[in-house]
Tab-separated table of C-alpha atoms in Angstrom:
chain	number	residue	atom	x	y	z
A	1	MET	CA	20.846	13.466	11.068
A	2	ARG	CA	22.903	11.856	13.742
A	3	SER	CA	24.450	13.757	16.515
A	4	LYS	CA	27.276	13.263	18.856
A	5	THR	CA	25.380	14.927	21.667
A	6	SER	CA	21.749	15.800	22.175
A	7	THR	CA	20.122	17.166	19.049
A	8	LEU	CA	16.558	16.666	20.068
A	9	CYS	CA	15.503	20.264	19.706
A	10	CYS	CA	17.114	20.580	16.302
A	11	THR	CA	15.416	17.425	15.076
A	12	ARG	CA	12.094	18.676	16.394
A	13	PHE	CA	12.597	21.892	14.499
A	14	LEU	CA	13.182	20.023	11.266
A	15	TRP	CA	10.125	17.923	11.864
A	16	LEU	CA	8.141	21.110	12.244
A	17	LEU	CA	9.429	22.234	8.887
A	18	MET	CA	8.244	19.117	7.153
A	19	PRO	CA	4.543	19.982	6.871
A	20	LEU	CA	5.631	23.005	4.860
A	21	LEU	CA	6.786	20.621	2.214
A	22	ALA	CA	3.148	19.697	1.772
A	23	LEU	CA	3.511	15.980	1.817
A	24	GLY	CA	0.002	15.206	2.916
A	25	ALA	CA	0.549	15.585	6.605
A	26	GLY	CA	-3.160	15.136	7.049
A	27	THR	CA	-3.113	11.704	5.479
A	28	ALA	CA	-0.243	10.454	7.582
A	29	SER	CA	-1.915	7.913	9.762
A	30	ALA	CA	-0.815	5.549	12.466
A	31	ASP	CA	2.028	4.040	10.475
A	32	GLY	CA	4.628	5.970	12.337
A	33	TRP	CA	5.039	8.961	10.073
A	34	TRP	CA	5.075	11.602	12.726
A	35	TRP	CA	5.040	9.665	15.939
A	36	ASP	CA	4.877	6.041	16.871
A	37	ASP	CA	1.484	4.835	17.957
A	38	GLU	CA	2.267	1.153	17.843
A	39	PRO	CA	5.240	-0.622	19.363
A	40	GLN	CA	7.955	-1.069	16.788
A	41	PRO	CA	9.088	-4.624	15.997
A	42	GLN	CA	12.015	-5.920	18.031
A	43	VAL	CA	14.561	-8.589	17.281
A	44	GLN	CA	17.178	-10.371	19.382
A	45	VAL	CA	20.729	-10.821	18.187
A	46	ALA	CA	21.497	-14.538	17.773
A	47	GLU	CA	24.909	-14.405	16.123
A	48	PRO	CA	27.983	-13.603	18.247
A	49	PHE	CA	27.647	-9.974	17.143
A	50	ILE	CA	26.187	-7.762	14.413
A	51	GLU	CA	27.656	-4.547	13.096
A	52	TRP	CA	26.097	-1.109	13.087
A	53	HIS	CA	26.925	1.403	10.376
A	54	THR	CA	26.496	5.175	10.583
A	55	GLY	CA	24.366	5.246	7.434
A	56	PRO	CA	22.326	3.029	5.115
A	57	ALA	CA	25.191	1.823	2.916
A	58	SER	CA	28.083	-0.556	3.375
A	59	ALA	CA	30.567	2.255	2.764
A	60	TYR	CA	29.539	4.053	5.939
A	61	PRO	CA	31.831	3.164	8.850
A	62	VAL	CA	30.956	0.631	11.529
A	63	ILE	CA	30.367	2.481	14.782
A	64	ARG	CA	29.123	-0.201	17.131
A	65	VAL	CA	28.371	-3.889	17.482
A	66	SER	CA	25.490	-5.553	19.256
A	67	GLU	CA	26.282	-8.749	21.105
A	68	LYS	CA	24.329	-11.985	21.176
A	69	GLY	CA	21.205	-11.633	23.283
A	70	GLU	CA	20.752	-7.891	22.835
A	71	TRP	CA	17.355	-6.609	21.699
A	72	LEU	CA	17.100	-4.158	18.805
A	73	THR	CA	14.077	-2.112	17.784
A	74	LEU	CA	13.546	-1.761	14.019
A	75	LEU	CA	12.664	1.844	13.234
A	76	MET	CA	12.961	2.395	9.508
A	77	ARG	CA	13.987	0.693	6.294
A	78	LYS	CA	15.933	2.165	3.359
A	79	THR	CA	16.579	-0.312	0.538
A	80	GLN	CA	18.425	-3.212	2.234
A	81	TRP	CA	19.230	-1.345	5.437
A	82	PHE	CA	17.304	-1.035	8.691
A	83	LYS	CA	17.649	1.716	11.222
A	84	VAL	CA	17.835	0.096	14.654
A	85	GLN	CA	17.750	1.331	18.216
A	86	ASP	CA	19.090	-0.514	21.249
A	87	ASP	CA	17.806	-0.416	24.832
A	88	HIS	CA	20.028	2.578	25.558
A	89	GLY	CA	18.373	4.617	22.830
A	90	ARG	CA	21.369	4.535	20.519
A	91	GLU	CA	20.684	4.388	16.782
A	92	GLY	CA	22.462	2.986	13.746
A	93	TRP	CA	21.976	1.039	10.527
A	94	VAL	CA	22.112	-2.750	10.105
A	95	HIS	CA	22.029	-4.692	6.836
A	96	ILE	CA	19.146	-7.070	6.133
A	97	ASP	CA	21.553	-10.022	5.814
A	98	ASP	CA	22.470	-9.569	9.477
A	99	LEU	CA	18.877	-9.049	10.594
A	100	LEU	CA	17.723	-12.230	8.884
A	101	LEU	CA	19.906	-14.102	11.387
A	102	THR	CA	18.187	-12.507	14.399
A	103	LEU	CA	15.266	-13.977	16.377
A	104	ASP	CA	11.799	-12.646	17.158
A	105	GLY	CA	9.952	-12.802	20.475
A	106	GLN	CA	9.107	-16.476	19.939
A	107	GLY	CA	12.705	-17.393	19.273
A	108	LYS	CA	12.115	-17.928	15.571
A	109	GLN	CA	14.235	-16.515	12.791
A	110	VAL	CA	13.004	-13.126	11.674
A	111	ALA	CA	11.204	-13.036	8.341
A	112	LEU	CA	11.813	-9.820	6.425
A	113	SER	CA	10.870	-9.460	2.807
A	114	ARG	CA	13.746	-9.729	0.461
A	115	PRO	CA	12.454	-10.137	-3.079
A	116	ARG	CA	14.098	-12.984	-4.921
A	117	PHE	CA	13.741	-14.772	-8.207
A	118	ASP	CA	10.866	-16.891	-6.827
A	119	ASP	CA	8.859	-13.699	-6.317
A	120	PHE	CA	9.635	-12.653	-9.871
A	121	SER	CA	7.583	-15.505	-11.291
A	122	SER	CA	4.719	-15.023	-8.836
A	123	ARG	CA	4.467	-11.238	-8.952
A	124	ASN	CA	1.188	-9.441	-9.609
A	125	TRP	CA	2.125	-5.895	-10.504
A	126	GLU	CA	5.007	-4.494	-12.469
A	127	ALA	CA	6.015	-1.137	-13.876
A	128	GLY	CA	8.897	0.012	-16.002
A	129	LEU	CA	10.558	2.601	-18.112
A	130	MET	CA	11.875	1.841	-21.581
A	131	MET	CA	13.709	3.743	-24.272
A	132	GLY	CA	14.530	2.965	-27.878
A	133	GLN	CA	13.718	3.811	-31.461
A	134	PHE	CA	10.372	4.229	-33.200
A	135	GLU	CA	10.782	4.759	-36.957
A	136	GLY	CA	13.974	6.763	-36.559
A	137	GLY	CA	12.766	8.834	-33.616
A	138	THR	CA	13.712	8.321	-29.990
A	139	VAL	CA	10.943	6.746	-27.978
A	140	THR	CA	10.500	6.965	-24.212
A	141	SER	CA	7.836	4.781	-22.724
A	142	LEU	CA	6.301	4.142	-19.322
A	143	TYR	CA	4.194	1.075	-18.656
A	144	GLY	CA	2.365	-0.707	-15.916
A	145	GLY	CA	1.161	-4.286	-15.963
A	146	TYR	CA	-0.975	-6.692	-13.978
A	147	GLY	CA	-0.414	-10.451	-14.062
A	148	MET	CA	-3.734	-12.250	-14.332
A	149	THR	CA	-2.218	-15.733	-14.439
A	150	GLU	CA	1.357	-16.995	-14.439
A	151	ASN	CA	1.443	-16.756	-18.205
A	152	LEU	CA	-0.884	-13.943	-19.085
A	153	SER	CA	-0.808	-10.272	-18.128
A	154	VAL	CA	-2.407	-7.014	-19.253
A	155	GLU	CA	-0.421	-3.842	-19.743
A	156	LEU	CA	-1.015	-0.182	-20.358
A	157	SER	CA	1.697	2.070	-21.727
A	158	GLY	CA	2.244	5.657	-22.751
A	159	SER	CA	5.018	6.683	-25.160
A	160	GLN	CA	6.537	9.830	-26.495
A	161	VAL	CA	8.518	9.737	-29.746
A	162	LEU	CA	10.734	12.698	-30.588
A	163	GLY	CA	11.939	12.561	-34.175
A	164	SER	CA	13.503	15.053	-36.531
A	165	ALA	CA	10.229	15.629	-38.389
A	166	SER	CA	7.523	15.106	-35.813
A	167	GLU	CA	6.511	14.461	-32.258
A	168	ILE	CA	4.383	11.392	-31.608
A	169	LEU	CA	2.371	10.461	-28.546
A	170	MET	CA	1.021	6.950	-28.181
A	171	ILE	CA	-1.165	5.125	-25.737
A	172	ASN	CA	-1.419	1.353	-25.939
A	173	GLY	CA	-3.104	-1.495	-24.166
A	174	ASN	CA	-1.825	-5.000	-24.707
A	175	LEU	CA	-1.895	-8.617	-23.635
A	176	VAL	CA	1.397	-10.311	-22.824
A	177	HIS	CA	1.906	-14.053	-22.947
A	178	GLN	CA	4.908	-15.663	-21.267
A	179	PRO	CA	5.210	-19.325	-22.195
A	180	PHE	CA	7.949	-20.018	-19.610
A	181	PRO	CA	7.361	-17.763	-16.600
A	182	TYR	CA	9.849	-19.696	-14.425
A	183	TRP	CA	12.851	-18.978	-16.604
A	184	ARG	CA	15.315	-16.329	-15.543
A	185	VAL	CA	15.440	-15.169	-19.140
A	186	SER	CA	11.838	-15.419	-20.162
A	187	PRO	CA	10.580	-14.680	-23.680
A	188	PHE	CA	7.142	-13.183	-24.256
A	189	PHE	CA	4.724	-12.369	-27.045
A	190	THR	CA	2.411	-9.425	-27.100
A	191	LEU	CA	-0.656	-8.220	-28.979
A	192	GLY	CA	-2.466	-4.973	-28.528
A	193	GLY	CA	-3.830	-1.737	-29.836
A	194	GLY	CA	-4.165	1.926	-29.075
A	195	GLN	CA	-4.063	5.425	-30.400
A	196	ILE	CA	-1.325	7.482	-31.971
A	197	TYR	CA	-1.153	11.262	-32.140
A	198	ILE	CA	1.273	12.731	-34.672
A	199	LYS	CA	2.305	16.369	-34.602
A	200	PRO	CA	4.748	17.644	-37.279
A	201	LYS	CA	7.621	19.882	-36.164
A	202	ALA	CA	6.923	23.599	-36.023
A	203	THR	CA	9.812	24.473	-38.350
A	204	LEU	CA	8.507	22.160	-41.093
A	205	SER	CA	5.493	23.293	-43.061
A	206	GLN	CA	3.591	20.023	-43.190
A	207	PRO	CA	-0.070	19.117	-42.918
A	208	GLY	CA	-1.421	19.375	-39.390
A	209	ASP	CA	-1.805	17.029	-36.476
A	210	ARG	CA	-3.598	13.727	-36.766
A	211	THR	CA	-4.844	10.989	-34.473
A	212	ASN	CA	-5.183	7.388	-35.640
A	213	TRP	CA	-5.988	3.971	-34.236
A	214	THR	CA	-3.211	1.410	-34.172
A	215	ALA	CA	-2.712	-2.302	-33.650
A	216	HIS	CA	0.546	-4.019	-32.881
A	217	ALA	CA	2.250	-7.351	-32.395
A	218	GLY	CA	5.578	-7.895	-30.741
A	219	LEU	CA	8.005	-10.145	-28.959
A	220	GLY	CA	10.512	-9.598	-26.233
A	221	LEU	CA	12.584	-10.838	-23.343
A	222	ARG	CA	12.427	-10.355	-19.594
A	223	VAL	CA	15.706	-10.895	-17.778
A	224	TYR	CA	15.690	-11.140	-13.994
A	225	LEU	CA	18.466	-9.013	-12.474
A	226	ALA	CA	18.296	-8.972	-8.685
A	227	ASP	CA	15.993	-7.987	-5.867
A	228	ARG	CA	12.747	-6.792	-7.492
A	229	TYR	CA	14.277	-5.596	-10.749
A	230	PHE	CA	14.410	-7.024	-14.228
A	231	LEU	CA	15.462	-5.916	-17.684
A	232	ARG	CA	12.956	-5.879	-20.448
A	233	ALA	CA	13.618	-5.649	-24.176
A	234	GLU	CA	10.998	-5.759	-26.877
A	235	PHE	CA	10.371	-5.348	-30.575
A	236	LYS	CA	6.972	-4.294	-31.910
A	237	ASP	CA	5.443	-3.932	-35.328
A	238	TYR	CA	2.669	-1.334	-35.550
A	239	LYS	CA	-0.099	-0.964	-38.075
A	240	ILE	CA	-1.464	2.592	-38.177
A	241	PHE	CA	-5.000	2.860	-39.590
A	242	THR	CA	-5.040	6.124	-41.513
A	243	ASN	CA	-7.983	7.622	-43.339
A	244	ARG	CA	-5.942	7.617	-46.521
A	245	GLU	CA	-5.898	4.825	-49.091
A	246	THR	CA	-3.082	2.863	-47.521
A	247	ASP	CA	-2.360	2.115	-43.882
A	248	GLU	CA	1.070	2.823	-42.467
A	249	GLU	CA	3.471	0.490	-40.743
A	250	ALA	CA	6.064	1.303	-38.142
A	251	THR	CA	8.604	-0.697	-36.211
A	252	GLU	CA	9.852	-0.037	-32.711
A	253	TRP	CA	12.450	-1.494	-30.347
A	254	LYS	CA	12.908	-0.617	-26.720
A	255	VAL	CA	15.019	-1.653	-23.752
A	256	GLY	CA	14.316	-0.746	-20.169
A	257	LEU	CA	14.250	-1.482	-16.492
A	258	SER	CA	11.203	-2.780	-14.659
A	259	VAL	CA	10.211	-3.292	-11.079
A	260	PHE	CA	7.723	-5.865	-9.815
A	261	PHE	CA	5.590	-5.639	-6.702
B	1	MET	CA	-7.539	30.947	65.431
B	2	GLU	CA	-8.458	31.632	61.851
B	3	SER	CA	-5.268	30.030	60.605
B	4	TRP	CA	-6.045	26.935	62.655
B	5	THR	CA	-9.422	26.427	60.991
B	6	GLN	CA	-7.759	26.969	57.635
B	7	ARG	CA	-5.194	24.337	58.459
B	8	ILE	CA	-7.843	21.837	59.488
B	9	PHE	CA	-9.774	22.361	56.274
B	10	LEU	CA	-6.667	22.151	54.158
B	11	THR	CA	-5.522	18.958	55.849
B	12	LEU	CA	-8.966	17.429	55.443
B	13	SER	CA	-9.365	18.352	51.787
B	14	GLY	CA	-5.749	17.390	51.000
B	15	GLY	CA	-6.209	14.046	52.697
B	16	SER	CA	-9.418	13.226	50.856
B	17	LEU	CA	-7.781	14.245	47.575
B	18	LEU	CA	-4.887	11.913	48.260
B	19	ALA	CA	-7.288	9.132	49.143
B	20	LEU	CA	-9.214	9.695	45.910
B	21	LEU	CA	-6.047	9.657	43.860
B	22	SER	CA	-4.677	6.543	45.469
B	23	LEU	CA	-7.891	4.517	45.127
B	24	PRO	CA	-7.671	3.788	41.386
B	25	ALA	CA	-3.945	3.297	41.768
B	26	LEU	CA	-4.507	0.668	44.436
B	27	ALA	CA	-7.141	-1.027	42.311
B	28	ALA	CA	-4.754	-1.138	39.352
B	29	ASP	CA	-1.965	-2.492	41.483
B	30	ASP	CA	-4.057	-5.512	42.357
B	31	ASN	CA	-4.062	-6.694	38.738
B	32	LYS	CA	-0.375	-6.171	38.110
B	33	PRO	CA	2.299	-8.680	39.002
B	34	LEU	CA	4.883	-7.514	41.457
B	35	ILE	CA	7.671	-7.603	38.936
B	36	GLU	CA	6.769	-6.588	35.400
B	37	PRO	CA	8.286	-9.013	32.894
B	38	ASP	CA	10.267	-7.546	30.030
B	39	VAL	CA	7.567	-7.933	27.366
B	40	ARG	CA	8.771	-8.114	23.765
B	41	PRO	CA	6.468	-8.173	20.735
B	42	GLN	CA	6.135	-11.768	19.613
B	43	HIS	CA	6.120	-11.261	15.885
B	44	VAL	CA	8.157	-9.011	13.693
B	45	ASP	CA	5.430	-7.303	11.687
B	46	GLU	CA	7.179	-5.783	8.742
B	47	ALA	CA	4.265	-3.470	8.008
B	48	LEU	CA	5.125	-1.537	11.164
B	49	ILE	CA	8.539	-0.594	9.789
B	50	ASP	CA	8.487	2.613	7.828
B	51	THR	CA	10.075	2.003	4.420
B	52	GLU	CA	11.594	5.124	2.946
B	53	ASN	CA	12.766	4.403	-0.575
B	54	PHE	CA	11.012	7.227	-2.409
B	55	GLU	CA	12.132	10.836	-2.441
B	56	LEU	CA	9.963	13.801	-3.367
B	57	GLY	CA	11.497	17.230	-3.682
B	58	ALA	CA	11.528	20.686	-5.136
B	59	PHE	CA	14.449	22.653	-6.522
B	60	ALA	CA	15.293	26.114	-7.786
B	61	GLY	CA	18.338	27.551	-9.487
B	62	VAL	CA	19.758	29.019	-12.648
B	63	LEU	CA	19.489	27.553	-16.151
B	64	ASN	CA	21.619	28.810	-18.980
B	65	ILE	CA	19.662	28.363	-22.234
B	66	GLU	CA	22.090	28.445	-25.152
B	67	ASP	CA	21.634	31.698	-27.170
B	68	PHE	CA	18.780	32.767	-24.883
B	69	GLY	CA	20.646	33.847	-21.763
B	70	SER	CA	20.391	32.601	-18.201
B	71	SER	CA	17.176	32.452	-16.316
B	72	PHE	CA	15.563	31.269	-13.121
B	73	VAL	CA	14.570	27.608	-13.152
B	74	TRP	CA	12.407	25.698	-10.693
B	75	GLY	CA	10.887	22.283	-10.603
B	76	GLY	CA	10.126	19.015	-8.879
B	77	ARG	CA	11.865	15.736	-8.457
B	78	LEU	CA	10.705	12.206	-7.678
B	79	GLY	CA	13.355	9.664	-6.815
B	80	TYR	CA	13.299	5.952	-6.128
B	81	ASN	CA	16.232	4.223	-4.474
B	82	LEU	CA	16.861	0.881	-6.145
B	83	SER	CA	19.681	-0.068	-3.812
B	84	GLU	CA	22.115	1.641	-1.470
B	85	SER	CA	24.043	2.907	-4.521
B	86	PHE	CA	21.651	3.056	-7.464
B	87	PHE	CA	18.594	5.218	-7.835
B	88	MET	CA	16.202	6.437	-10.494
B	89	GLU	CA	14.801	9.922	-10.648
B	90	ALA	CA	12.283	11.862	-12.681
B	91	ASN	CA	12.528	15.635	-12.906
B	92	ILE	CA	10.299	18.335	-14.266
B	93	GLY	CA	11.556	21.876	-14.627
B	94	PHE	CA	10.283	25.265	-15.740
B	95	ALA	CA	12.144	28.324	-16.990
B	96	GLU	CA	11.751	31.101	-19.524
B	97	GLY	CA	14.200	31.903	-22.309
B	98	GLY	CA	15.510	35.456	-22.570
B	99	GLU	CA	16.528	37.380	-25.693
B	100	THR	CA	19.244	36.337	-28.089
B	101	SER	CA	22.018	38.877	-28.603
B	102	PHE	CA	20.675	39.388	-32.130
B	103	GLU	CA	17.303	40.443	-30.772
B	104	THR	CA	18.923	42.763	-28.253
B	105	LEU	CA	21.130	44.445	-30.885
B	106	ALA	CA	18.533	44.694	-33.649
B	107	GLY	CA	16.040	46.236	-31.271
B	108	ASN	CA	12.610	45.571	-32.678
B	109	VAL	CA	13.004	41.920	-33.707
B	110	GLN	CA	11.259	38.977	-32.048
B	111	LEU	CA	12.590	35.523	-32.912
B	112	LEU	CA	10.161	33.713	-30.683
B	113	SER	CA	6.731	34.494	-29.350
B	114	ASP	CA	6.356	34.745	-25.586
B	115	ASP	CA	4.675	31.325	-25.505
B	116	ASP	CA	7.578	29.732	-27.341
B	117	ARG	CA	10.021	31.177	-24.833
B	118	GLU	CA	8.455	29.100	-22.077
B	119	TYR	CA	10.979	26.372	-21.356
B	120	THR	CA	9.630	23.154	-19.845
B	121	TYR	CA	11.569	19.945	-19.509
B	122	TYR	CA	11.180	16.515	-18.055
B	123	ASN	CA	13.719	13.755	-17.777
B	124	VAL	CA	14.217	10.343	-16.273
B	125	ASN	CA	17.664	9.458	-15.020
B	126	PHE	CA	19.747	6.728	-13.523
B	127	GLY	CA	21.841	7.744	-10.611
B	128	TYR	CA	24.771	6.283	-8.792
B	129	ARG	CA	25.916	7.411	-5.368
B	130	VAL	CA	29.655	7.612	-5.039
B	131	LEU	CA	31.699	8.782	-2.096
B	132	PRO	CA	29.209	8.359	0.732
B	133	GLY	CA	30.506	10.296	3.693
B	134	GLU	CA	29.822	12.524	6.596
B	135	ALA	CA	29.876	16.269	7.061
B	136	PHE	CA	30.500	17.786	10.464
B	137	ILE	CA	29.231	21.095	11.703
B	138	GLY	CA	30.974	22.148	14.858
B	139	GLU	CA	31.524	19.580	17.570
B	140	SER	CA	27.965	18.441	17.935
B	141	TYR	CA	26.515	17.577	14.576
B	142	ALA	CA	27.280	14.948	11.960
B	143	PHE	CA	25.306	14.585	8.750
B	144	ASN	CA	25.425	11.734	6.287
B	145	THR	CA	26.262	12.939	2.804
B	146	ASN	CA	26.878	11.517	-0.621
B	147	PHE	CA	28.066	12.642	-3.994
B	148	TYR	CA	26.072	11.311	-6.939
B	149	LEU	CA	26.262	11.056	-10.702
B	150	VAL	CA	23.176	11.029	-12.912
B	151	ALA	CA	22.557	10.485	-16.609
B	152	GLY	CA	19.364	10.110	-18.542
B	153	ALA	CA	17.043	11.424	-21.187
B	154	GLY	CA	13.801	13.245	-21.593
B	155	SER	CA	12.180	16.020	-23.501
B	156	THR	CA	12.421	19.796	-23.624
B	157	ASP	CA	9.531	21.924	-24.809
B	158	PHE	CA	11.093	25.123	-26.086
B	159	ALA	CA	10.879	27.312	-29.217
B	160	GLY	CA	7.718	25.637	-30.450
B	161	ASP	CA	8.786	22.002	-30.301
B	162	ASN	CA	9.429	19.120	-27.960
B	163	ARG	CA	13.063	18.144	-28.337
B	164	PHE	CA	14.648	14.899	-27.268
B	165	THR	CA	17.128	15.850	-24.560
B	166	TRP	CA	20.017	14.006	-22.980
B	167	ASN	CA	21.227	15.108	-19.605
B	168	VAL	CA	24.193	14.308	-17.405
B	169	GLY	CA	25.024	15.747	-14.060
B	170	MET	CA	26.283	15.394	-10.579
B	171	GLY	CA	25.181	16.435	-7.165
B	172	TYR	CA	25.881	16.551	-3.488
B	173	GLN	CA	23.284	15.432	-1.001
B	174	ILE	CA	23.255	16.215	2.707
B	175	LEU	CA	20.816	14.254	4.843
B	176	LEU	CA	19.580	16.709	7.438
B	177	THR	CA	17.588	13.894	9.016
B	178	ASP	CA	16.950	10.362	7.796
B	179	SER	CA	13.894	11.717	6.003
B	180	LEU	CA	14.944	15.146	4.807
B	181	ALA	CA	17.770	15.936	2.418
B	182	LEU	CA	19.387	19.028	0.977
B	183	ASN	CA	20.646	18.698	-2.608
B	184	PHE	CA	23.055	20.745	-4.690
B	185	SER	CA	23.233	19.747	-8.320
B	186	ALA	CA	24.841	20.681	-11.613
B	187	ARG	CA	23.455	19.330	-14.865
B	188	GLU	CA	24.047	19.649	-18.573
B	189	HIS	CA	21.021	19.362	-20.899
B	190	MET	CA	21.690	18.656	-24.581
B	191	TYR	CA	19.275	18.797	-27.542
B	192	GLN	CA	19.256	19.516	-31.272
B	193	ILE	CA	17.854	22.898	-32.291
B	194	ASP	CA	17.665	24.776	-35.609
B	195	VAL	CA	15.840	27.918	-34.564
B	196	LEU	CA	18.836	30.158	-35.303
B	197	GLY	CA	19.403	28.856	-38.832
B	198	GLU	CA	21.819	25.974	-38.529
B	199	ASP	CA	21.034	22.683	-36.828
B	200	LYS	CA	23.214	22.346	-33.763
B	201	THR	CA	23.408	20.748	-30.356
B	202	ALA	CA	22.531	23.155	-27.581
B	203	PHE	CA	24.259	22.710	-24.231
B	204	ASN	CA	22.267	24.095	-21.347
B	205	THR	CA	23.837	24.171	-17.928
B	206	GLU	CA	21.676	24.093	-14.835
B	207	LEU	CA	22.795	24.804	-11.289
B	208	SER	CA	20.221	24.222	-8.627
B	209	THR	CA	19.585	23.519	-5.007
B	210	GLY	CA	16.626	21.784	-3.452
B	211	LEU	CA	15.040	19.956	-0.557
B	212	SER	CA	13.648	16.465	-0.708
B	213	VAL	CA	11.655	14.306	1.652
B	214	PHE	CA	11.960	10.523	1.865
B	215	PHE	CA	8.776	8.512	2.157
């Protein structure tokens, strides 16, 4: 909330309300959740001026400019926007592109993290959400992965398939190999296994639930988008080891959005 | 005479108190330069800047379950802001289906057991903020606001089965502070259901309001 005049008491009141929302007030430590224990970082404007917006988006109007030489305190970050405060206590939002041109206390250009393609190839952790088709049913899948080397990573995923005849839950672990990790559009191969739980629909009188082991092989593409986001598309062929005479096979394709850390 | 002695004692004790207080102050002054330089932190340590891209919230409202009346719905929401315009959100909601008009008219008929009337859904959506703006209350307060559109998919557990469910919606968000937001939202949930004989697409409308905290 911004105010045109003093709103201190109102803000305090809202802050008092916050613990009611049970967001682990007890765990909030010295990182400036409730009050600032450490001095906040400050930067000095080096360009002729930088613009302040009323909110963290370019569509919010510009309310003020800071001139060259002015010091700004960085209070908070939301996506690519930083909430700043000047020496008069006034507050506003500045875009990271403008802040990257400011100087720190040593007169050096400020380094703020702005994930780029280079980070994409050197990331460690990633997570994503994918949707697609698994044998005629709609599959929704969440996964998380850890990159052990540039080429090789391990992943764990959970999927739910909702078809016209049954509901399927799957959990899978797999290895992913990327032969060309430095490509913007990078293909990968995957091998893995897991468990599948199949539950027929209530309105169909079919034999009951079953759980089976599975193995799968697949291939896919990772396409770097921007910032820390990339698209991921994959096709997998599953072998389901039943306790009947023949094993079953299933195919699956999915497309989704992933984030790397 | 009595007041004189009092005055002497007071002056003495006051003086010694002052002397005591000023001693550490004098000692401290020795170490300080006469003019304090305007000290600025040397490095910009990004870890000291609070990043608030996640949103956690709770909501409550009314859900109209096709053929099963309207009922109270409540749930939770986790959001992640991808950029200033795009966000992702995951919702979970709980409600309970009422009686169909057939059940009400026929009297002693139960289409669904009580367990099957429990309505639970989850969904994952993409959102896009349009029309960022400001709302003014009186002369003194201005709040940042935005209008957003969401669309996504998930699952609804109702009438004995999990059903694949699309949902689209829109909402209005008022940022009470930079870390606390008030949301009003309207959503349409769509799934295939054949409980009442024919297979059809059910359209369930949800109107809700909630609070969310950025972290």
